Short mmCIF file of C-alpha atoms and ligand atoms in Angstrom, two decimals:
data_model
loop_
_atom_site.label_atom_id
_atom_site.label_comp_id
_atom_site.label_asym_id
_atom_site.label_seq_id
_atom_site.Cartn_x
_atom_site.Cartn_y
_atom_site.Cartn_z
CA MET A 1 71.55 65.47 28.35
CA ASP A 2 70.50 69.11 28.64
CA GLY A 3 67.76 69.12 26.00
CA ASP A 4 64.59 69.65 28.04
CA LEU A 5 65.69 71.93 30.83
CA TRP A 6 62.96 74.09 32.37
CA TYR A 7 65.70 76.23 33.94
CA ASP A 8 67.97 76.46 30.91
CA VAL A 9 71.59 76.50 32.08
CA ASN A 10 72.67 77.63 28.60
CA ARG A 11 70.81 80.94 28.98
CA SER A 12 71.49 83.77 31.40
CA TYR A 13 69.70 84.04 34.72
CA GLU A 14 67.92 87.17 33.40
CA GLU A 15 66.63 85.34 30.35
CA ASN A 16 65.40 82.48 32.49
CA TYR A 17 63.71 84.95 34.84
CA GLU A 18 62.00 86.86 32.02
CA ARG A 19 61.12 84.03 29.62
CA GLY A 20 61.18 80.80 31.64
CA PRO A 21 60.25 78.24 32.54
CA PHE A 22 60.98 76.26 29.39
CA GLY A 23 60.28 72.73 28.18
CA ALA A 24 57.90 70.53 30.16
CA PHE A 25 57.34 73.22 32.80
CA ALA A 26 56.27 75.71 30.11
CA ASP A 27 53.77 73.14 28.80
CA ALA A 28 52.49 72.54 32.32
CA LEU A 29 52.03 76.26 32.87
CA HIS A 30 50.09 76.45 29.64
CA ARG A 31 47.81 73.64 30.88
CA VAL A 32 47.16 75.49 34.16
CA HIS A 33 45.51 78.18 32.08
CA ALA A 34 43.34 75.59 30.28
CA PRO A 35 40.74 74.56 32.88
CA GLU A 36 39.84 71.18 31.32
CA GLU A 37 43.47 70.11 31.76
CA ALA A 38 43.67 71.36 35.34
CA ASP A 39 41.00 68.83 36.36
CA VAL A 40 43.33 66.02 35.34
CA ARG A 41 45.83 67.16 37.92
CA LYS A 42 43.16 67.09 40.65
CA ASP A 43 42.41 63.39 40.01
CA GLU A 44 46.05 62.59 40.59
CA THR A 45 46.30 64.06 44.08
CA CYS A 46 46.81 61.65 46.95
CA GLY A 47 46.03 63.85 49.96
CA GLY A 48 46.30 62.99 53.60
CA GLU A 49 49.71 64.38 54.60
CA ARG A 50 50.51 67.37 56.76
CA PHE A 51 53.65 69.43 56.70
CA LEU A 52 54.31 72.00 59.44
CA GLY A 53 50.57 72.08 60.04
CA PHE A 54 49.59 72.58 56.39
CA PRO A 55 47.61 69.92 54.48
CA VAL A 56 49.66 68.69 51.52
CA ASP A 57 49.19 66.03 48.86
CA GLY A 58 52.67 64.72 49.53
CA VAL A 59 56.02 65.73 50.96
CA PHE A 60 58.21 66.05 47.90
CA GLY A 61 59.28 69.34 46.37
CA ILE A 62 61.85 71.68 44.88
CA PRO A 63 64.12 73.65 47.26
CA ALA A 64 65.18 77.28 47.05
CA GLY A 65 66.92 78.11 43.79
CA PRO A 66 65.62 77.01 40.44
CA LEU A 67 62.03 78.30 40.94
CA LEU A 68 62.77 81.93 40.10
CA ASN A 69 59.29 83.42 40.22
CA SER A 70 55.56 82.63 40.30
CA ARG A 71 55.57 81.16 36.79
CA PHE A 72 58.14 78.58 37.86
CA THR A 73 56.42 77.74 41.17
CA THR A 74 53.01 77.41 39.49
CA ALA A 75 54.48 75.11 36.85
CA ALA A 76 56.18 73.02 39.56
CA PHE A 77 52.83 72.42 41.27
CA ALA A 78 51.27 71.49 37.95
CA MET A 79 54.08 68.96 37.42
CA GLY A 80 53.14 67.23 40.68
CA PHE A 81 55.63 68.74 43.12
CA ASP A 82 53.77 69.29 46.40
CA LEU A 83 56.22 71.76 47.95
CA ALA A 84 57.73 74.65 46.00
CA VAL A 85 60.26 77.00 47.54
CA TYR A 86 60.28 80.47 45.97
CA LYS A 87 63.91 81.41 45.26
CA THR A 88 65.66 83.27 48.06
CA VAL A 89 64.79 86.97 48.17
CA ARG A 90 66.50 89.88 49.90
CA SER A 91 65.59 93.25 51.39
CA ARG A 92 67.07 94.96 48.32
CA ALA A 93 67.86 94.36 44.66
CA TRP A 94 71.00 92.20 44.27
CA ALA A 95 72.85 91.45 41.02
CA CYS A 96 73.48 87.96 39.70
CA ASN A 97 77.02 86.68 39.11
CA PRO A 98 78.05 86.76 35.45
CA PHE A 99 77.14 83.91 33.08
CA PRO A 100 77.84 81.00 33.17
CA ASN A 101 76.21 80.18 36.48
CA VAL A 102 76.08 76.41 36.16
CA LEU A 103 78.79 73.91 35.21
CA ALA A 104 78.95 70.11 35.33
CA VAL A 105 81.22 68.92 38.15
CA HIS A 106 83.25 65.68 38.15
CA PRO A 107 84.55 64.65 41.59
CA ARG A 108 87.52 62.28 41.43
CA SER A 109 86.14 59.60 43.76
CA SER A 110 84.98 56.32 42.21
CA ASP A 111 81.43 56.79 43.58
CA GLY A 112 81.24 60.41 42.35
CA LEU A 113 80.71 61.71 45.89
CA LEU A 114 82.42 64.78 47.26
CA ASP A 115 83.97 64.47 50.70
CA PRO A 116 83.19 67.76 52.51
CA ALA A 117 86.53 67.63 54.37
CA VAL A 118 88.48 67.22 51.11
CA ALA A 119 86.52 70.05 49.47
CA GLU A 120 87.17 72.23 52.50
CA ARG A 121 90.93 71.65 52.21
CA GLY A 122 90.79 73.15 48.73
CA GLU A 123 91.46 70.07 46.59
CA SER A 124 90.52 70.94 43.02
CA VAL A 125 87.50 69.46 41.26
CA LEU A 126 87.07 69.37 37.45
CA ALA A 127 84.16 71.45 36.13
CA ASP A 128 83.08 71.78 32.49
CA ARG A 129 80.03 71.70 30.18
CA HIS A 130 79.84 67.88 29.96
CA TYR A 131 76.71 66.95 31.86
CA GLU A 132 76.78 63.20 32.57
CA ARG A 133 75.03 60.85 34.95
CA PRO A 134 75.25 60.59 37.89
CA LEU A 135 74.88 64.33 37.59
CA SER A 136 76.69 66.81 39.79
CA ILE A 137 76.76 70.51 39.04
CA SER A 138 77.98 73.75 40.48
CA ASN A 139 75.74 76.75 40.83
CA SER A 140 77.21 80.20 41.15
CA PHE A 141 74.49 82.85 41.11
CA GLY A 142 75.38 84.94 44.19
CA VAL A 143 71.75 84.76 45.35
CA PRO A 144 70.35 87.53 43.15
CA SER A 145 67.15 89.28 44.14
CA ARG A 146 64.65 91.67 42.61
CA ASP A 147 63.74 94.75 44.61
CA PRO A 148 60.93 94.02 47.14
CA ASP A 149 58.63 96.24 45.06
CA GLN A 150 58.93 93.61 42.36
CA TRP A 151 59.17 90.34 44.28
CA GLN A 152 56.39 91.09 46.77
CA PRO A 153 53.56 91.20 44.19
CA ASP A 154 55.01 88.19 42.40
CA MET A 155 55.33 86.17 45.63
CA ARG A 156 51.70 87.05 46.40
CA ARG A 157 50.74 85.65 42.97
CA ALA A 158 52.76 82.49 43.66
CA ILE A 159 50.97 81.95 46.98
CA HIS A 160 47.56 82.44 45.38
CA ALA A 161 48.38 80.05 42.56
CA ALA A 162 49.13 77.21 45.00
CA GLY A 163 46.04 75.00 44.94
CA PRO A 164 44.77 72.68 47.68
CA GLY A 165 47.46 70.25 48.77
CA HIS A 166 50.26 72.53 47.50
CA LEU A 167 52.53 74.54 49.74
CA LEU A 168 54.44 77.62 48.58
CA ILE A 169 57.42 78.31 50.84
CA PRO A 170 59.14 81.70 50.48
CA SER A 171 62.89 81.72 51.09
CA PHE A 172 64.92 84.72 52.20
CA GLN A 173 68.30 85.68 53.55
CA GLY A 174 69.99 88.68 55.10
CA SER A 175 72.33 90.89 53.10
CA ARG A 176 75.54 92.01 54.73
CA VAL A 177 76.62 95.23 53.09
CA GLU A 178 79.49 97.53 53.90
CA GLY A 179 79.02 99.61 57.01
CA MET A 180 76.54 97.23 58.62
CA ASP A 181 77.15 96.12 62.18
CA THR A 182 75.66 92.95 63.65
CA ARG A 183 72.55 94.77 64.86
CA ASP A 184 71.90 96.09 61.33
CA TYR A 185 72.45 92.60 59.91
CA VAL A 186 69.90 91.09 62.32
CA ASP A 187 67.47 93.89 61.45
CA ASP A 188 67.91 93.22 57.76
CA HIS A 189 66.65 89.66 58.34
CA VAL A 190 63.70 90.93 60.35
CA ARG A 191 62.79 93.50 57.72
CA THR A 192 62.88 90.87 54.95
CA ALA A 193 60.75 88.47 57.01
CA ARG A 194 58.21 91.28 57.50
CA LEU A 195 58.11 91.91 53.75
CA ILE A 196 57.35 88.21 53.26
CA VAL A 197 54.57 88.25 55.86
CA GLU A 198 53.01 91.13 53.89
CA THR A 199 52.64 88.83 50.87
CA GLY A 200 50.30 86.55 52.86
CA ALA A 201 52.85 83.75 53.43
CA GLY A 202 51.96 81.24 56.13
CA LEU A 203 55.56 80.14 56.71
CA MET A 204 59.06 80.88 55.44
CA GLU A 205 62.58 79.52 55.11
CA MET A 206 65.67 81.50 56.08
CA ASN A 207 68.92 80.66 54.32
CA THR A 208 71.78 80.58 56.82
CA SER A 209 74.26 79.05 54.39
CA CYS A 210 75.21 82.44 53.04
CA PRO A 211 78.51 84.31 53.46
CA ASN A 212 79.06 86.18 56.70
CA GLU A 213 82.29 88.00 57.54
CA GLY A 214 84.34 86.85 54.55
CA ARG A 215 83.65 84.57 51.65
CA ASN A 216 84.22 81.19 53.24
CA ARG A 217 82.63 81.96 56.61
CA LEU A 218 78.95 81.16 56.40
CA LEU A 219 76.31 82.50 58.75
CA CYS A 220 75.53 78.95 59.92
CA HIS A 221 79.13 78.61 61.13
CA ASP A 222 78.09 80.97 63.93
CA PRO A 223 75.26 79.17 65.78
CA HIS A 224 74.86 81.93 68.37
CA LEU A 225 74.33 84.58 65.72
CA VAL A 226 71.86 82.30 63.90
CA ALA A 227 70.02 81.86 67.21
CA ALA A 228 69.86 85.64 67.77
CA ILE A 229 68.56 86.20 64.23
CA CYS A 230 65.96 83.44 64.58
CA GLU A 231 64.71 84.92 67.83
CA ALA A 232 64.32 88.37 66.26
CA VAL A 233 62.67 86.94 63.11
CA LYS A 234 60.31 84.76 65.12
CA ASN A 235 59.24 87.78 67.16
CA GLU A 236 58.29 89.39 63.88
CA ILE A 237 56.47 86.47 62.22
CA GLY A 238 54.61 85.12 65.25
CA ASP A 239 53.05 81.67 64.86
CA ARG A 240 54.15 81.20 61.27
CA PRO A 241 56.61 78.27 61.12
CA LEU A 242 60.24 79.22 60.49
CA ILE A 243 62.51 76.82 58.60
CA ILE A 244 66.25 77.37 58.49
CA LYS A 245 68.41 76.15 55.65
CA LEU A 246 71.78 74.76 56.68
CA ALA A 247 75.00 74.03 54.87
CA TYR A 248 76.87 70.84 55.74
CA LEU A 249 78.28 71.37 59.25
CA ASP A 250 81.19 69.21 60.21
CA SER A 251 81.13 69.74 63.95
CA ASP A 252 78.58 67.80 66.00
CA ASP A 253 78.95 70.32 68.81
CA ALA A 254 78.18 73.28 66.54
CA LEU A 255 75.18 71.49 65.05
CA GLU A 256 73.78 70.57 68.44
CA THR A 257 74.32 74.11 69.74
CA MET A 258 72.46 75.45 66.70
CA VAL A 259 69.55 73.07 67.21
CA ARG A 260 69.29 73.65 70.97
CA GLU A 261 69.44 77.44 70.62
CA THR A 262 66.82 77.56 67.87
CA ALA A 263 64.40 74.61 67.80
CA GLY A 264 65.06 74.11 71.54
CA ARG A 265 63.80 77.64 72.20
CA GLY A 266 60.83 77.32 69.86
CA THR A 267 62.09 79.85 67.33
CA VAL A 268 62.63 77.27 64.55
CA GLN A 269 60.20 74.55 63.49
CA ALA A 270 62.22 72.79 60.77
CA PHE A 271 65.69 72.45 59.27
CA SER A 272 66.41 72.15 55.54
CA ALA A 273 69.66 70.30 54.96
CA ILE A 274 71.77 70.65 52.99
CA ASN A 275 72.77 73.54 50.79
CA THR A 276 75.64 73.19 48.32
CA ILE A 277 79.18 72.22 49.36
CA SER A 278 81.82 74.76 48.42
CA ALA A 279 84.70 73.39 46.30
CA ARG A 280 87.59 74.79 44.23
CA LEU A 281 86.58 74.28 40.61
CA VAL A 282 89.12 74.02 37.79
CA ASP A 283 88.96 73.40 34.04
CA ASP A 284 90.83 70.57 32.27
CA ARG A 285 94.02 72.65 32.36
CA GLY A 286 93.78 73.32 36.07
CA ARG A 287 92.70 76.96 35.66
CA GLN A 288 89.85 78.56 37.60
CA ALA A 289 86.68 77.19 35.98
CA LEU A 290 84.30 80.11 36.55
CA PRO A 291 85.36 83.57 35.32
CA GLY A 292 85.86 86.49 37.67
CA SER A 293 87.26 87.25 41.08
CA GLY A 294 85.70 85.60 44.10
CA ARG A 295 84.64 82.59 42.03
CA GLU A 296 87.60 80.31 42.69
CA ARG A 297 85.19 78.33 44.83
CA SER A 298 81.60 77.58 44.06
CA GLY A 299 78.79 75.48 45.53
CA VAL A 300 78.47 71.88 44.35
CA CYS A 301 75.12 70.09 44.34
CA GLY A 302 73.48 67.02 42.82
CA HIS A 303 74.79 63.46 43.17
CA ALA A 304 78.15 64.55 44.65
CA ILE A 305 76.53 65.76 47.88
CA ARG A 306 74.03 62.90 48.39
CA GLY A 307 76.19 61.24 51.07
CA ALA A 308 76.75 64.50 52.96
CA GLY A 309 73.04 65.37 52.81
CA LEU A 310 72.01 61.99 54.19
CA LYS A 311 74.61 62.27 56.93
CA MET A 312 73.37 65.70 58.02
CA VAL A 313 69.79 64.44 58.17
CA ARG A 314 70.92 61.41 60.22
CA ARG A 315 72.80 63.67 62.66
CA LEU A 316 69.87 66.11 62.96
CA ALA A 317 67.50 63.20 63.66
CA ALA A 318 69.91 61.87 66.32
CA ILE A 319 70.01 65.28 68.02
CA ARG A 320 66.21 65.45 67.86
CA ARG A 321 66.00 62.10 69.69
CA ARG A 322 68.77 62.82 72.18
CA CYS A 323 67.45 66.28 73.11
CA GLU A 324 63.79 65.18 72.96
CA LEU A 325 62.92 68.05 70.64
CA ASP A 326 60.13 68.38 68.14
CA PHE A 327 61.11 69.71 64.72
CA ASP A 328 60.86 68.63 61.11
CA ILE A 329 63.74 67.88 58.77
CA ILE A 330 63.66 68.56 55.03
CA GLY A 331 66.20 66.29 53.36
CA ILE A 332 68.01 67.83 50.37
CA GLY A 333 71.06 66.81 48.36
CA GLY A 334 71.46 64.54 45.34
CA VAL A 335 67.88 63.28 45.11
CA THR A 336 67.35 61.91 41.60
CA GLY A 337 64.83 59.11 42.08
CA PRO A 338 62.51 57.20 44.43
CA ASP A 339 65.39 55.35 46.13
CA ASP A 340 66.91 58.65 47.22
CA PHE A 341 63.54 59.82 48.50
CA ASP A 342 63.26 56.61 50.56
CA ALA A 343 66.82 56.94 51.82
CA TYR A 344 66.19 60.45 53.18
CA ARG A 345 62.91 59.37 54.78
CA ARG A 346 64.67 56.42 56.46
CA GLU A 347 67.26 58.78 57.97
CA GLY A 348 64.49 60.86 59.55
CA ALA A 349 63.44 63.47 56.99
CA HIS A 350 59.76 64.34 56.95
CA ALA A 351 59.92 66.06 53.57
CA VAL A 352 62.42 65.64 50.72
CA MET A 353 63.41 68.07 47.96
CA SER A 354 65.44 67.99 44.77
CA ALA A 355 66.96 70.89 42.82
CA THR A 356 69.51 69.37 40.41
CA GLY A 357 67.58 66.11 39.97
CA ALA A 358 64.34 67.96 39.23
CA MET A 359 66.04 70.40 36.83
CA TRP A 360 67.20 67.54 34.61
CA ASN A 361 64.07 65.43 35.13
CA PRO A 362 60.82 67.45 35.17
CA GLY A 363 58.88 64.19 35.67
CA LEU A 364 60.65 63.38 38.95
CA ALA A 365 57.64 64.18 41.17
CA GLY A 366 55.49 61.84 39.07
CA GLU A 367 58.05 59.04 39.48
CA ILE A 368 58.16 59.49 43.24
CA ARG A 369 54.37 59.72 43.51
CA ALA A 370 53.99 56.50 41.48
CA HIS A 371 56.51 54.79 43.75
CA MET A 372 54.72 55.88 46.93
CA HIS A 373 51.23 55.16 45.64
CA PRO A 374 51.54 52.37 43.08
CA ARG A 375 48.35 51.84 41.07
CA PRO A 376 46.77 48.43 41.81
C1 FMN B 401 70.20 76.63 40.22
C2 FMN B 401 70.27 76.59 41.73
C3 FMN B 401 70.06 77.75 42.46
C4 FMN B 401 70.09 77.70 43.87
N1 FMN B 401 69.80 78.85 44.59
C5 FMN B 401 69.62 78.75 45.94
C6 FMN B 401 69.11 79.86 46.68
O1 FMN B 401 68.82 80.93 46.12
N2 FMN B 401 68.92 79.70 48.02
C7 FMN B 401 69.19 78.52 48.66
O2 FMN B 401 68.98 78.43 49.88
N3 FMN B 401 69.69 77.46 47.98
C8 FMN B 401 69.88 77.54 46.65
N4 FMN B 401 70.30 76.44 45.94
C9 FMN B 401 70.66 75.19 46.67
C10 FMN B 401 69.51 74.18 46.65
O3 FMN B 401 68.39 74.64 47.34
C11 FMN B 401 69.95 72.85 47.29
O4 FMN B 401 70.21 73.04 48.65
C12 FMN B 401 71.18 72.24 46.64
O5 FMN B 401 71.14 72.43 45.25
C13 FMN B 401 71.26 70.74 46.93
O6 FMN B 401 70.20 70.05 46.35
P1 FMN B 401 70.37 69.19 44.99
O7 FMN B 401 71.52 68.26 45.20
O8 FMN B 401 69.06 68.50 44.81
O9 FMN B 401 70.66 70.16 43.90
C14 FMN B 401 70.34 76.47 44.53
C15 FMN B 401 70.57 75.32 43.77
C16 FMN B 401 70.54 75.36 42.39
C17 FMN B 401 70.78 74.09 41.60
#
């Protein structure tokens, strides 16, 4: 079931970056450059929605990750995705983890879902090359980035290529390198946000589900530090909406503290939830599934995290009600069809995104659009 992948998991990240997208997305990109075909896309737009103040045709998209550059984001729009997040960039060039970067993941539970608490305890999960439905995968890229000299002009192209009703959302994260203290780390976020503003972006997403102080400590596990970073970034970007991307957070207290100290202070306008759930991946002989040190654990996404994603959105919506705050929620995790889109919307998400589901089904946006606006 990996025949028509626009991000081809059987090729290296570099090859995907240089030659992708493939399959249906490549065809769509080709059509963008043929004006008579582009008109067809216009007829299909529904219009009427707003997202963080921007007019959009709809509120379904692809989150940070598989859209590596402007060719991918432009193709995503042409395939009917309304929101396209440009893969997370950094203040400096950053290498990708060695190939392979994606494996199929097979949780043991009968419903194929991964319990975040069980994954946290370090219970092993089988990972191999057998991609089956319902599909769960692991992605282990290490959040690579081009140098700003390269990604800035490309991000500018991506923004310009977004037509009416499309929204290009740049994603970024800080880079903790040796010798940096907390002040430097905060500054690194601010500097990267400034580089994004220079591309003409009207909003941006900051990934807080990245390692901080050790491999299994994520930045979002420290709500006070996230709050300090958001305040500094917001000072830099002014009125442009700031979205923060969260991992699954187990503690209600930590989540509420995060929300109060960010959205409650006006520094954050939306939360994207969730990023992947870290699990210990093994092959069929119980050995580490991904080669190399530091890759005993890797992020799981797709069907396995659907339950956790819905739960995070539900808890964020409850905090929004209880604290009488005004922010948007972008529901992410295991979306593979219209029912999942509806489920996230029912829990309180304004927008919904799919990475794994969209990678294996380039027509997903069309299916969701047809479901929301059935033809008479
Ligand atoms: C190939 C791939 C690369 C990803 N890279 C990033 C990234 O650079 N930044 C980020 O915030 N999330 C990244 N993610 C996580 C997704 O944005 C998303 O949160 C996660 O995959 C859950 O959604 P899904 O179940 O629809 O895949 C990546 C996911 C995939 C599949």
